[in-house]
XYZ file of C-alpha atoms in Angstrom:
652
model
C -46.331 7.817 14.846
C -44.373 4.570 13.377
C -40.555 4.294 13.482
C -39.782 4.486 9.895
C -36.969 1.626 10.369
C -39.038 -0.293 11.790
C -39.175 -3.352 11.075
C -35.699 -3.960 10.357
C -34.733 -4.556 6.892
C -32.807 -8.002 5.719
C -32.054 -10.234 2.840
C -32.049 -8.210 -0.263
C -34.549 -5.304 0.994
C -33.126 -1.743 0.909
C -34.756 1.404 1.993
C -35.120 4.547 -0.801
C -36.017 8.003 -0.221
C -37.187 11.119 -2.023
C -36.735 14.844 -0.708
C -38.587 18.039 -0.970
C -38.784 21.312 0.940
C -41.450 22.009 3.051
C -42.815 25.766 3.528
C -40.339 26.614 6.514
C -37.081 25.126 4.867
C -37.298 22.023 6.675
C -36.311 19.014 4.271
C -38.867 16.584 3.951
C -37.791 13.139 3.351
C -40.327 10.020 2.358
C -38.759 7.010 3.474
C -39.723 3.504 1.692
C -38.982 -0.274 1.754
C -38.168 -2.297 -1.594
C -36.753 -5.275 -2.655
C -33.843 -4.219 -4.091
C -34.021 -7.205 -6.758
C -37.927 -6.687 -7.350
C -40.086 -5.113 -10.102
C -41.209 -2.707 -8.162
C -38.088 -1.074 -6.984
C -37.568 2.302 -8.782
C -34.784 3.397 -10.686
C -32.285 5.330 -8.215
C -29.719 7.800 -7.580
C -26.897 6.243 -4.637
C -24.653 8.969 -3.141
C -21.104 8.706 -2.035
C -20.017 11.469 0.418
C -18.062 12.387 3.316
C -19.512 11.693 6.404
C -17.248 13.994 8.886
C -17.824 14.644 12.236
C -20.775 12.225 13.854
C -22.627 15.184 14.608
C -26.634 15.844 13.757
C -28.611 18.166 12.927
C -32.053 19.532 12.945
C -34.227 20.703 9.976
C -35.653 17.505 8.603
C -38.533 14.953 8.613
C -38.650 11.898 7.732
C -41.991 10.513 7.185
C -43.376 13.362 9.054
C -41.544 12.994 12.050
C -38.946 15.520 12.676
C -35.643 13.371 12.879
C -31.968 14.666 13.350
C -29.896 13.857 10.732
C -26.297 13.399 9.866
C -24.897 17.239 9.362
C -23.105 16.591 6.019
C -25.831 14.719 4.585
C -28.522 17.347 5.687
C -26.489 20.089 3.721
C -26.378 17.811 0.507
C -29.839 17.226 0.629
C -30.255 20.716 0.937
C -27.892 21.730 -2.053
C -30.023 19.111 -4.416
C -32.962 20.973 -3.569
C -31.752 24.106 -4.660
C -32.739 25.286 -7.924
C -29.647 24.378 -10.323
C -29.586 20.647 -9.315
C -33.515 20.584 -9.117
C -33.581 19.986 -12.767
C -31.274 17.600 -12.958
C -33.085 15.545 -10.331
C -36.309 16.513 -9.821
C -37.617 15.860 -6.531
C -40.843 14.593 -7.417
C -39.215 11.779 -9.498
C -36.022 10.978 -7.872
C -35.478 8.377 -5.608
C -31.869 8.683 -3.521
C -30.105 5.822 -1.687
C -27.919 7.008 1.306
C -26.091 5.107 3.733
C -26.907 7.308 6.768
C -30.396 7.848 5.889
C -31.421 4.375 4.494
C -29.668 2.166 7.311
C -30.360 2.026 10.717
C -27.155 2.913 12.014
C -28.330 1.823 15.755
C -28.830 -1.819 14.620
C -25.628 -3.693 14.218
C -27.272 -6.598 12.398
C -29.021 -4.070 9.603
C -25.818 -2.643 9.039
C -23.883 -5.867 8.546
C -26.833 -7.208 6.280
C -26.731 -3.637 4.177
C -22.700 -3.809 3.947
C -23.116 -6.982 2.118
C -25.514 -5.427 -0.389
C -23.074 -2.613 -1.290
C -21.888 -4.831 -3.782
C -25.137 -4.752 -5.482
C -26.486 -1.531 -4.451
C -24.057 0.744 -6.499
C -24.035 -1.318 -9.588
C -27.914 -1.212 -9.673
C -28.086 2.551 -9.151
C -28.765 4.463 -12.533
C -26.324 6.635 -11.503
C -24.208 7.892 -8.533
C -23.711 11.567 -7.225
C -20.074 11.834 -5.878
C -20.230 15.133 -3.336
C -16.991 16.335 -2.732
C -18.762 18.920 -0.630
C -19.818 22.595 -0.870
C -18.154 25.599 -3.062
C -15.251 27.244 -2.047
C -13.109 30.327 -2.756
C -11.466 28.470 -5.921
C -13.572 24.716 -6.202
C -15.316 26.457 -9.192
C -12.082 27.124 -11.235
C -10.479 23.744 -10.127
C -13.779 22.146 -11.565
C -13.492 24.365 -14.666
C -9.852 23.842 -14.878
C -10.294 19.681 -14.457
C -13.002 19.742 -17.569
C -9.890 21.540 -19.730
C -7.471 19.124 -18.906
C -9.411 16.647 -19.656
C -9.317 17.202 -23.497
C -5.351 17.678 -23.240
C -2.542 15.326 -24.110
C 0.630 16.275 -22.268
C 2.612 13.689 -23.673
C 1.984 14.762 -27.542
C 1.744 18.658 -26.614
C 3.297 19.471 -22.801
C 3.257 23.102 -23.533
C -0.295 22.946 -23.919
C -0.912 23.037 -20.394
C 1.173 26.440 -19.561
C -0.993 27.983 -22.082
C -4.189 26.087 -20.338
C -3.845 27.012 -16.736
C -1.830 29.490 -14.608
C -0.594 29.151 -11.017
C -3.728 29.783 -9.450
C -5.843 26.991 -11.868
C -2.983 24.491 -10.833
C -3.691 25.432 -6.656
C -7.343 24.940 -6.986
C -7.142 21.530 -8.785
C -4.833 20.666 -5.992
C -7.212 21.853 -3.103
C -10.005 20.099 -4.652
C -8.123 16.711 -5.034
C -6.997 16.951 -1.163
C -10.862 17.160 0.078
C -11.565 14.230 2.180
C -13.589 12.107 -0.471
C -10.555 11.009 -1.910
C -9.016 9.581 1.432
C -12.384 7.931 2.943
C -12.369 4.619 3.125
C -15.697 3.701 2.194
C -15.998 6.101 -0.901
C -13.633 4.010 -2.476
C -15.701 1.028 -3.274
C -18.725 3.243 -3.897
C -16.514 4.764 -6.508
C -15.726 1.720 -8.469
C -18.742 -0.059 -8.063
C -20.838 2.625 -9.875
C -21.893 2.383 -13.283
C -22.409 6.098 -13.970
C -20.701 8.621 -11.560
C -20.554 12.191 -11.735
C -18.183 14.478 -9.556
C -19.860 17.396 -7.780
C -18.810 20.154 -5.935
C -21.013 22.825 -5.166
C -22.648 23.633 -8.227
C -20.211 22.371 -10.533
C -20.312 18.770 -11.926
C -17.918 16.281 -14.273
C -18.405 13.048 -14.843
C -15.739 10.073 -14.015
C -14.739 9.515 -17.769
C -13.585 13.095 -17.872
C -12.229 13.253 -14.290
C -10.172 10.234 -15.136
C -8.415 11.764 -18.300
C -8.076 15.035 -16.183
C -6.195 13.357 -13.120
C -4.033 11.426 -15.889
C -3.057 14.574 -17.397
C -2.240 15.662 -13.814
C -0.220 12.828 -13.542
C 1.662 12.903 -16.780
C 2.365 16.655 -16.570
C 3.604 16.158 -12.986
C 6.416 14.189 -14.412
C 7.317 16.733 -16.859
C 7.002 19.897 -14.177
C 7.103 18.502 -10.727
C 7.188 21.688 -9.206
C 3.293 22.493 -10.583
C 1.382 20.533 -8.069
C 2.821 18.344 -5.371
C 2.488 14.524 -5.644
C 0.675 14.374 -2.144
C -2.157 16.315 -3.615
C -3.114 14.376 -6.322
C -1.708 10.733 -5.145
C -4.704 9.734 -3.443
C -7.031 10.777 -6.653
C -4.619 8.756 -8.844
C -4.459 5.675 -6.882
C -8.441 5.326 -7.122
C -8.410 6.128 -10.920
C -5.587 3.267 -11.393
C -7.719 1.046 -9.626
C -11.102 1.885 -11.376
C -8.713 0.385 -14.697
C -8.427 -2.462 -12.940
C -11.760 -3.269 -12.055
C -13.063 -1.925 -15.572
C -11.016 -4.459 -17.019
C -12.194 -7.162 -14.578
C -9.040 -7.560 -13.071
C -8.830 -8.878 -9.664
C -8.434 -7.041 -6.712
C -7.253 -9.349 -3.731
C -8.360 -7.918 -0.496
C -4.934 -7.888 1.119
C -3.576 -6.301 -1.763
C -6.274 -3.534 -1.990
C -6.419 -3.080 2.040
C -2.385 -2.457 1.730
C -2.803 -0.018 -1.278
C -5.525 2.042 0.227
C -3.343 2.108 3.800
C -3.637 6.084 3.565
C -7.037 5.746 3.942
C -9.489 6.874 6.976
C -12.424 5.228 8.380
C -14.126 6.227 11.641
C -14.613 2.496 12.713
C -11.788 0.528 12.320
C -13.616 -2.546 11.074
C -14.873 -0.577 8.100
C -10.963 -0.723 6.658
C -11.867 -4.371 5.849
C -15.659 -3.943 5.537
C -15.428 -0.819 3.332
C -13.636 -2.833 0.866
C -15.774 -6.103 0.936
C -18.063 -4.984 -1.969
C -14.631 -5.505 -4.081
C -13.453 -8.300 -3.060
C -14.023 -11.994 -4.976
C -15.805 -14.494 -3.817
C -12.958 -16.151 -1.978
C -11.947 -13.304 -0.100
C -15.358 -12.909 0.811
C -15.834 -16.183 2.387
C -12.219 -15.555 4.218
C -13.884 -12.226 5.941
C -17.127 -13.735 6.531
C -20.440 -11.408 7.755
C -19.441 -8.067 9.027
C -18.967 -8.179 12.709
C -19.855 -5.328 14.408
C -20.222 -6.906 17.853
C -16.710 -8.199 18.260
C -14.182 -5.519 18.860
C -11.709 -4.647 15.824
C -8.818 -6.344 17.396
C -10.680 -9.701 17.171
C -12.071 -8.964 13.854
C -8.284 -8.759 12.349
C -7.368 -11.609 14.298
C -9.939 -13.795 12.940
C -9.363 -12.647 9.639
C -5.588 -13.741 9.082
C -6.607 -16.878 10.605
C -9.068 -17.605 8.216
C -6.931 -16.440 5.288
C -4.307 -18.418 6.510
C -6.661 -21.333 6.477
C -8.697 -20.551 3.192
C -5.382 -19.873 1.189
C -2.675 -22.008 2.904
C -0.315 -19.496 2.660
C 1.337 -17.420 5.916
C 2.561 -14.426 3.600
C 0.150 -12.128 5.092
C 2.111 -11.985 8.312
C 4.587 -10.228 6.163
C 1.923 -7.070 5.709
C 2.045 -6.840 9.396
C 5.709 -5.018 9.725
C 4.558 -3.237 6.575
C 1.908 -1.559 8.416
C 4.024 -0.521 11.857
C 6.866 0.217 9.853
C 5.223 3.128 7.769
C 2.668 4.231 9.600
C 1.777 7.729 10.936
C 3.295 8.497 14.617
C -0.197 9.874 15.859
C -1.709 6.552 14.868
C 0.907 4.226 16.240
C 0.338 5.709 20.054
C -3.312 4.720 19.231
C -2.519 1.392 18.031
C -4.754 -1.802 18.700
C -3.127 -4.326 20.610
C -2.532 -7.109 18.504
C 0.186 -9.836 18.231
C 2.835 -9.024 16.132
C 1.544 -11.676 13.234
C -1.948 -9.432 12.741
C -1.401 -6.541 10.430
C -2.980 -3.752 12.124
C -5.562 -2.153 9.400
C -6.126 0.443 11.694
C -3.200 2.448 11.463
C -3.331 4.849 8.331
C 0.371 4.679 6.413
C 2.271 7.968 5.547
C 2.534 6.621 2.225
C 1.188 3.176 0.316
C 2.512 1.825 -2.858
C 1.423 -0.847 -5.607
C 3.657 -3.158 -4.042
C 4.296 -2.623 -0.497
C 6.562 -5.527 0.352
C 8.045 -8.765 -1.185
C 5.118 -10.909 0.079
C 2.679 -8.766 -2.575
C 5.277 -10.112 -5.587
C 3.268 -10.486 -8.808
C 3.215 -14.354 -8.854
C 1.061 -14.805 -5.937
C -2.587 -13.583 -6.803
C -3.674 -14.036 -2.965
C -2.018 -11.196 -1.456
C -1.820 -9.457 -5.029
C -0.742 -5.684 -5.886
C -1.604 -2.733 -8.395
C 1.169 -2.533 -10.741
C -0.150 -0.919 -13.891
C -1.929 -2.464 -16.830
C 0.853 -2.807 -19.062
C 2.867 -4.524 -16.262
C 0.375 -7.419 -15.545
C 2.877 -10.479 -16.924
C 5.737 -11.749 -14.528
C 8.448 -14.662 -14.912
C 10.226 -14.896 -11.345
C 8.411 -15.994 -8.159
C 9.458 -15.604 -4.512
C 9.188 -19.537 -2.742
C 10.931 -19.788 -0.074
C 9.108 -22.685 1.520
C 9.121 -25.042 -1.707
C 5.914 -26.612 -2.070
C 5.294 -27.232 1.958
C 2.311 -25.799 2.872
C 1.795 -24.423 6.657
C 1.234 -26.404 9.516
C 0.031 -24.131 12.282
C -2.358 -24.165 15.417
C -3.922 -21.318 16.858
C -4.449 -21.060 20.641
C -7.605 -20.831 22.108
C -7.777 -17.100 22.603
C -6.336 -16.882 19.244
C -3.304 -14.492 20.306
C -0.894 -16.962 19.661
C 0.162 -18.675 16.251
C 2.332 -21.567 16.536
C 3.939 -22.928 12.999
C 6.431 -24.924 11.296
C 9.748 -23.669 10.153
C 13.401 -23.784 9.735
C 15.923 -21.012 11.409
C 18.789 -20.377 8.911
C 20.851 -18.470 11.141
C 20.938 -15.184 13.427
C 21.783 -11.770 12.596
C 25.226 -10.293 13.187
C 25.599 -6.993 11.743
C 23.108 -4.426 9.724
C 23.626 -1.005 7.604
C 22.293 1.898 8.565
C 18.954 2.979 6.423
C 17.056 6.301 6.445
C 13.738 6.552 8.005
C 11.057 8.922 7.032
C 10.515 12.025 9.202
C 13.264 10.633 11.395
C 16.746 10.141 12.002
C 18.397 7.413 10.284
C 19.131 3.954 12.063
C 22.567 4.075 12.577
C 25.013 0.701 11.389
C 25.007 -2.064 13.765
C 28.646 -3.687 13.583
C 29.208 -7.332 13.105
C 31.143 -9.111 15.880
C 31.061 -12.964 14.957
C 34.451 -14.508 14.523
C 33.653 -15.032 10.742
C 32.891 -11.380 9.917
C 35.456 -9.794 12.044
C 38.328 -11.968 10.977
C 39.020 -12.606 14.400
C 41.845 -15.459 14.940
C 43.670 -16.177 17.927
C 42.421 -13.535 19.318
C 43.120 -10.791 17.239
C 42.085 -9.084 14.018
C 43.203 -10.728 11.167
C 42.540 -7.678 8.327
C 43.907 -9.574 5.174
C 43.842 -7.859 2.213
C 41.195 -8.446 0.191
C 42.063 -10.076 -3.357
C 40.448 -8.559 -6.644
C 38.863 -11.835 -7.257
C 37.223 -11.766 -4.008
C 35.588 -8.364 -3.851
C 34.361 -8.848 -7.893
C 32.575 -12.012 -6.180
C 31.231 -9.898 -3.478
C 30.052 -7.293 -5.338
C 28.804 -9.164 -8.645
C 27.322 -12.178 -7.249
C 25.603 -11.411 -3.576
C 25.354 -7.823 -2.818
C 24.149 -6.039 -6.298
C 21.547 -8.933 -6.476
C 20.565 -8.258 -2.392
C 20.170 -4.478 -2.905
C 17.536 -5.055 -5.797
C 15.839 -8.324 -3.962
C 16.422 -9.918 -7.110
C 14.442 -8.226 -9.324
C 14.307 -5.874 -12.457
C 11.462 -4.102 -11.479
C 9.415 -2.363 -8.568
C 6.504 -4.595 -9.372
C 8.883 -7.490 -8.247
C 7.789 -9.342 -12.150
C 10.748 -10.470 -13.171
C 14.432 -11.687 -11.985
C 17.128 -8.921 -11.935
C 19.831 -8.970 -14.934
C 22.536 -9.868 -13.137
C 25.320 -9.051 -15.456
C 23.579 -5.761 -16.342
C 23.528 -4.713 -12.718
C 26.384 -5.944 -11.151
C 28.101 -3.531 -14.008
C 26.296 -0.597 -12.842
C 27.022 -0.913 -9.562
C 31.003 -1.319 -10.376
C 30.529 1.803 -12.448
C 29.108 3.518 -9.388
C 31.699 2.129 -6.857
C 34.414 3.079 -9.361
C 33.523 6.439 -9.575
C 32.922 7.062 -6.171
C 36.713 5.219 -5.425
C 38.739 7.632 -7.925
C 36.355 10.541 -7.211
C 35.064 11.169 -10.942
C 33.548 14.626 -10.667
C 30.416 13.994 -11.754
C 26.865 13.561 -9.396
C 26.286 10.333 -8.457
C 22.746 9.450 -7.704
C 21.527 10.181 -4.185
C 20.051 6.588 -3.359
C 23.864 4.896 -4.101
C 25.536 7.233 -2.527
C 23.416 7.892 0.657
C 23.168 3.979 0.735
C 26.974 3.851 0.471
C 27.526 6.322 3.438
C 25.166 4.066 5.967
C 26.615 0.823 4.923
C 30.501 1.358 4.275
C 31.917 0.261 7.345
C 30.068 -2.904 7.856
C 32.120 -6.355 8.260
C 31.851 -8.941 5.907
C 33.997 -11.955 5.891
C 36.507 -9.728 7.833
C 36.482 -6.636 5.468
C 34.349 -3.490 5.579
C 31.717 -2.993 2.574
C 33.757 0.091 1.385
C 36.647 -1.822 1.149
C 35.302 -4.809 -0.671
C 33.551 -2.445 -3.197
C 36.429 -0.311 -3.899
C 38.818 -2.985 -3.816
C 41.343 -3.028 -6.789
C 40.036 0.368 -8.232
C 42.555 2.624 -7.121
C 45.226 2.329 -9.673
C 45.677 4.607 -12.520
C 43.036 5.419 -15.673
C 43.466 2.668 -17.969
C 45.283 0.553 -15.292
C 44.298 -3.554 -14.369
C 41.541 -3.429 -11.552
C 38.562 -5.150 -10.854
C 36.466 -3.272 -13.728
C 37.620 -2.848 -17.142
C 36.387 0.841 -17.904
C 38.061 2.997 -20.050
C 36.262 6.075 -19.450
C 34.279 6.053 -16.138
C 32.536 9.391 -16.797
C 31.441 7.781 -20.062
C 30.235 4.546 -18.454
C 28.714 6.618 -15.774
C 26.728 8.222 -18.374
C 25.003 4.707 -19.930
C 23.554 4.061 -16.441
C 19.827 4.363 -16.577
C 19.120 6.925 -13.521
C 15.717 7.007 -11.273
C 13.485 7.857 -14.102
C 14.234 4.361 -15.504
C 12.212 1.693 -13.145
C 14.443 -0.947 -14.382
C 17.760 0.361 -13.448
C 19.626 -0.908 -10.706
C 19.539 2.954 -8.936
C 15.800 2.969 -9.300
C 15.886 -0.718 -7.831
C 18.197 0.695 -5.156
C 15.778 3.389 -4.019
C 13.088 0.687 -3.834
C 14.446 -1.246 -1.921
C 16.255 0.961 0.939
C 14.202 3.906 1.001
C 10.253 2.996 -0.054
C 10.531 -0.174 1.529
C 12.912 0.573 4.261
C 15.251 -2.331 3.952
C 18.922 -2.659 5.371
C 21.616 -4.717 4.271
C 22.334 -7.654 6.799
C 25.084 -10.171 7.614
C 24.547 -13.302 9.925
C 26.878 -14.968 12.119
C 27.977 -17.402 9.462
C 28.507 -14.510 6.911
C 25.275 -14.852 4.658
C 24.096 -11.804 3.608
C 20.601 -10.057 2.489
C 18.237 -7.317 3.454
C 16.376 -7.216 6.622
C 13.257 -4.953 7.351
C 13.982 -1.322 9.292
C 13.356 -2.526 12.388
C 15.949 -5.615 12.646
C 18.352 -6.375 15.404
C 21.440 -7.869 16.278
C 20.430 -11.203 17.382
C 17.459 -11.537 15.546
C 16.626 -14.783 14.055
C 16.237 -15.507 10.316
C 13.720 -18.273 9.172
C 11.510 -20.103 6.939
C 8.079 -20.772 7.434
C 6.592 -23.115 6.035
C 3.639 -21.949 3.942
C 5.247 -18.556 3.384
C 6.912 -17.357 0.371
C 9.292 -14.907 1.845
C 12.054 -15.655 4.767
C 10.754 -13.720 7.949
C 13.054 -12.049 10.705
C 11.854 -13.295 14.218
C 12.846 -12.028 17.583
C 12.988 -14.141 20.815
C 10.464 -12.327 23.797
C 12.610 -12.013 26.511
C 11.959 -13.976 29.645
C 9.657 -16.457 27.905
C 10.282 -20.130 26.449
C 12.687 -20.491 23.758
C 10.218 -20.938 20.786
C 8.032 -18.125 21.638
C 8.856 -14.863 18.864
C 7.597 -12.046 17.695
C 7.349 -11.316 14.121
C 9.729 -8.503 12.969
C 9.412 -8.441 9.196
C 10.083 -10.442 5.581
C 13.748 -10.339 4.896
C 15.624 -11.282 1.817
C 18.196 -14.033 2.308
C 20.463 -14.940 -0.795
C 20.264 -18.669 -1.435
C 16.761 -19.089 0.229
C 14.243 -17.494 -1.641
C 13.284 -20.543 -4.110
C 13.013 -23.631 -1.691
C 16.918 -24.394 -1.119
C 15.983 -24.972 2.420
C 15.358 -28.626 1.715
C 18.363 -29.154 -0.371
C 20.488 -28.277 2.851
C 20.271 -30.013 6.206
C 17.936 -27.787 8.229
C 16.180 -29.065 11.142
C 12.267 -28.655 11.201
C 11.025 -26.935 14.565
C 8.269 -24.793 16.021
C 7.743 -21.134 16.679
C 5.138 -19.561 18.468
C 4.289 -16.271 17.438
C 2.613 -13.986 20.087
């Protein structure tokens, strides 16, 4: 009998199938080919599901031939043939599209062509069935409770949720939202591209609009009662609906930003981290990716992607994502990481968590990287542009393992504050040793008392600015209100110095304990911050607060996303950055993995300064990328106002 997958399909051709049950219980699949945009193409239902283990099972025929089918697909088809689903999807009338059946998975060329059609297949489907899996002990309860939640408004009536559901209901929802569908790479674009989607689990269903409302209620209620459902349980679902909101409003989903925002997702083939999002990409990003290539290894695919990005967008900002991927990756993924140059993000590793703005390079003002700030925060007024107007000057080696680029070296890192780490002990402070920072004169330490004026200058103009990356909000949209943030910072320092009996914010006290002994210009951070604050209440000191405790009450806390404390948490905890001081005494924020002796550079065409590390036993111009950094006074093209010498950096 003829091979159902012969001849191969190309162009805009697709395969569709109908199913029915044979007398012996075998699933009968009738597979036919159609021109997707042709008049003969029937209305069809697309599917979105989790492949699971790559195991195949008997129990189906395709065009009369016994043929093993992916186990998860066969399970889905059998459920669709059950009595409760036959009425909704009559077998004789319903045509289906399912990737594991409609695409010849053994033909890389066909796979590549069909991947490019995803952006057409799902929007043309009359409906998409999102299959969360078979019924479990509490899945029916979860689906029913989600339907109830979709009708509530916790902001107007938070008590309604206490009445509506008990602990078992919330636990069932947590279990459902932890299902694999919510973290699989391919299912994201299948969901966003679909016009009409329904979520199905066992015999229950809920449409995407009610699911959207329900997940929004879960998020809102978590703000009121955070112990009712773990954030990790609903976060992936929430992120998807947040992206749906943007996509529905026809706001762009930049590919690199989407890759970073979905870095907790899972795929079987590392290359599919890129290709599974291609249907969501705009025309320029599709040009950057090109035709999906399943014949090249993942390393080459990712390297070519960066090269194409740099050339198409005339920007080196993408290299900043490389350190973000490494720094927040699951340890088990790092153990199996790809062998990539330090300037290439490894999209194959899964991150412990991902946020709407994973790094400074994904600032709101740069659309070629992009971020996923909420709809009410689309505007922006500030931009990082360390390189000014200079575009990249780059050259790639023949094997694409080296990228040589032009830039300037600002200084070497001398000292580093400590920083906390996820699931690890904090990184300790690395003490400054340069003559400028130790105050070494004539072979001895000159610890001169720091003046009130100097302390105020350090706190008000430099440290407060660096600790918030000169931004007011976590989406990096607006410049920091330096006067306001400095006052908040000073109030916290004064309370610490005078031992005011109040609970200080953890992000501040944690940062202070890890950084207080760092030497800058001959004094410790602690001495600089607390100088002039030991006098009695009401005495003349560095800060004019009559009642410190009262002043602290006026400081917005962590729940205010535009407060100094919240921004400090974003910088030090979420982004993992640490205070640094250079040999000449300049201050900034360095990536977690920075070391003493690393160099701070501005690369032409990169919006953010970067920290590089010279490769041992190699030529002096050969470096590895450690990550992006904030350098006070060098974030907006100031390199052109100073006399820095251009040089080449060979990144490996």
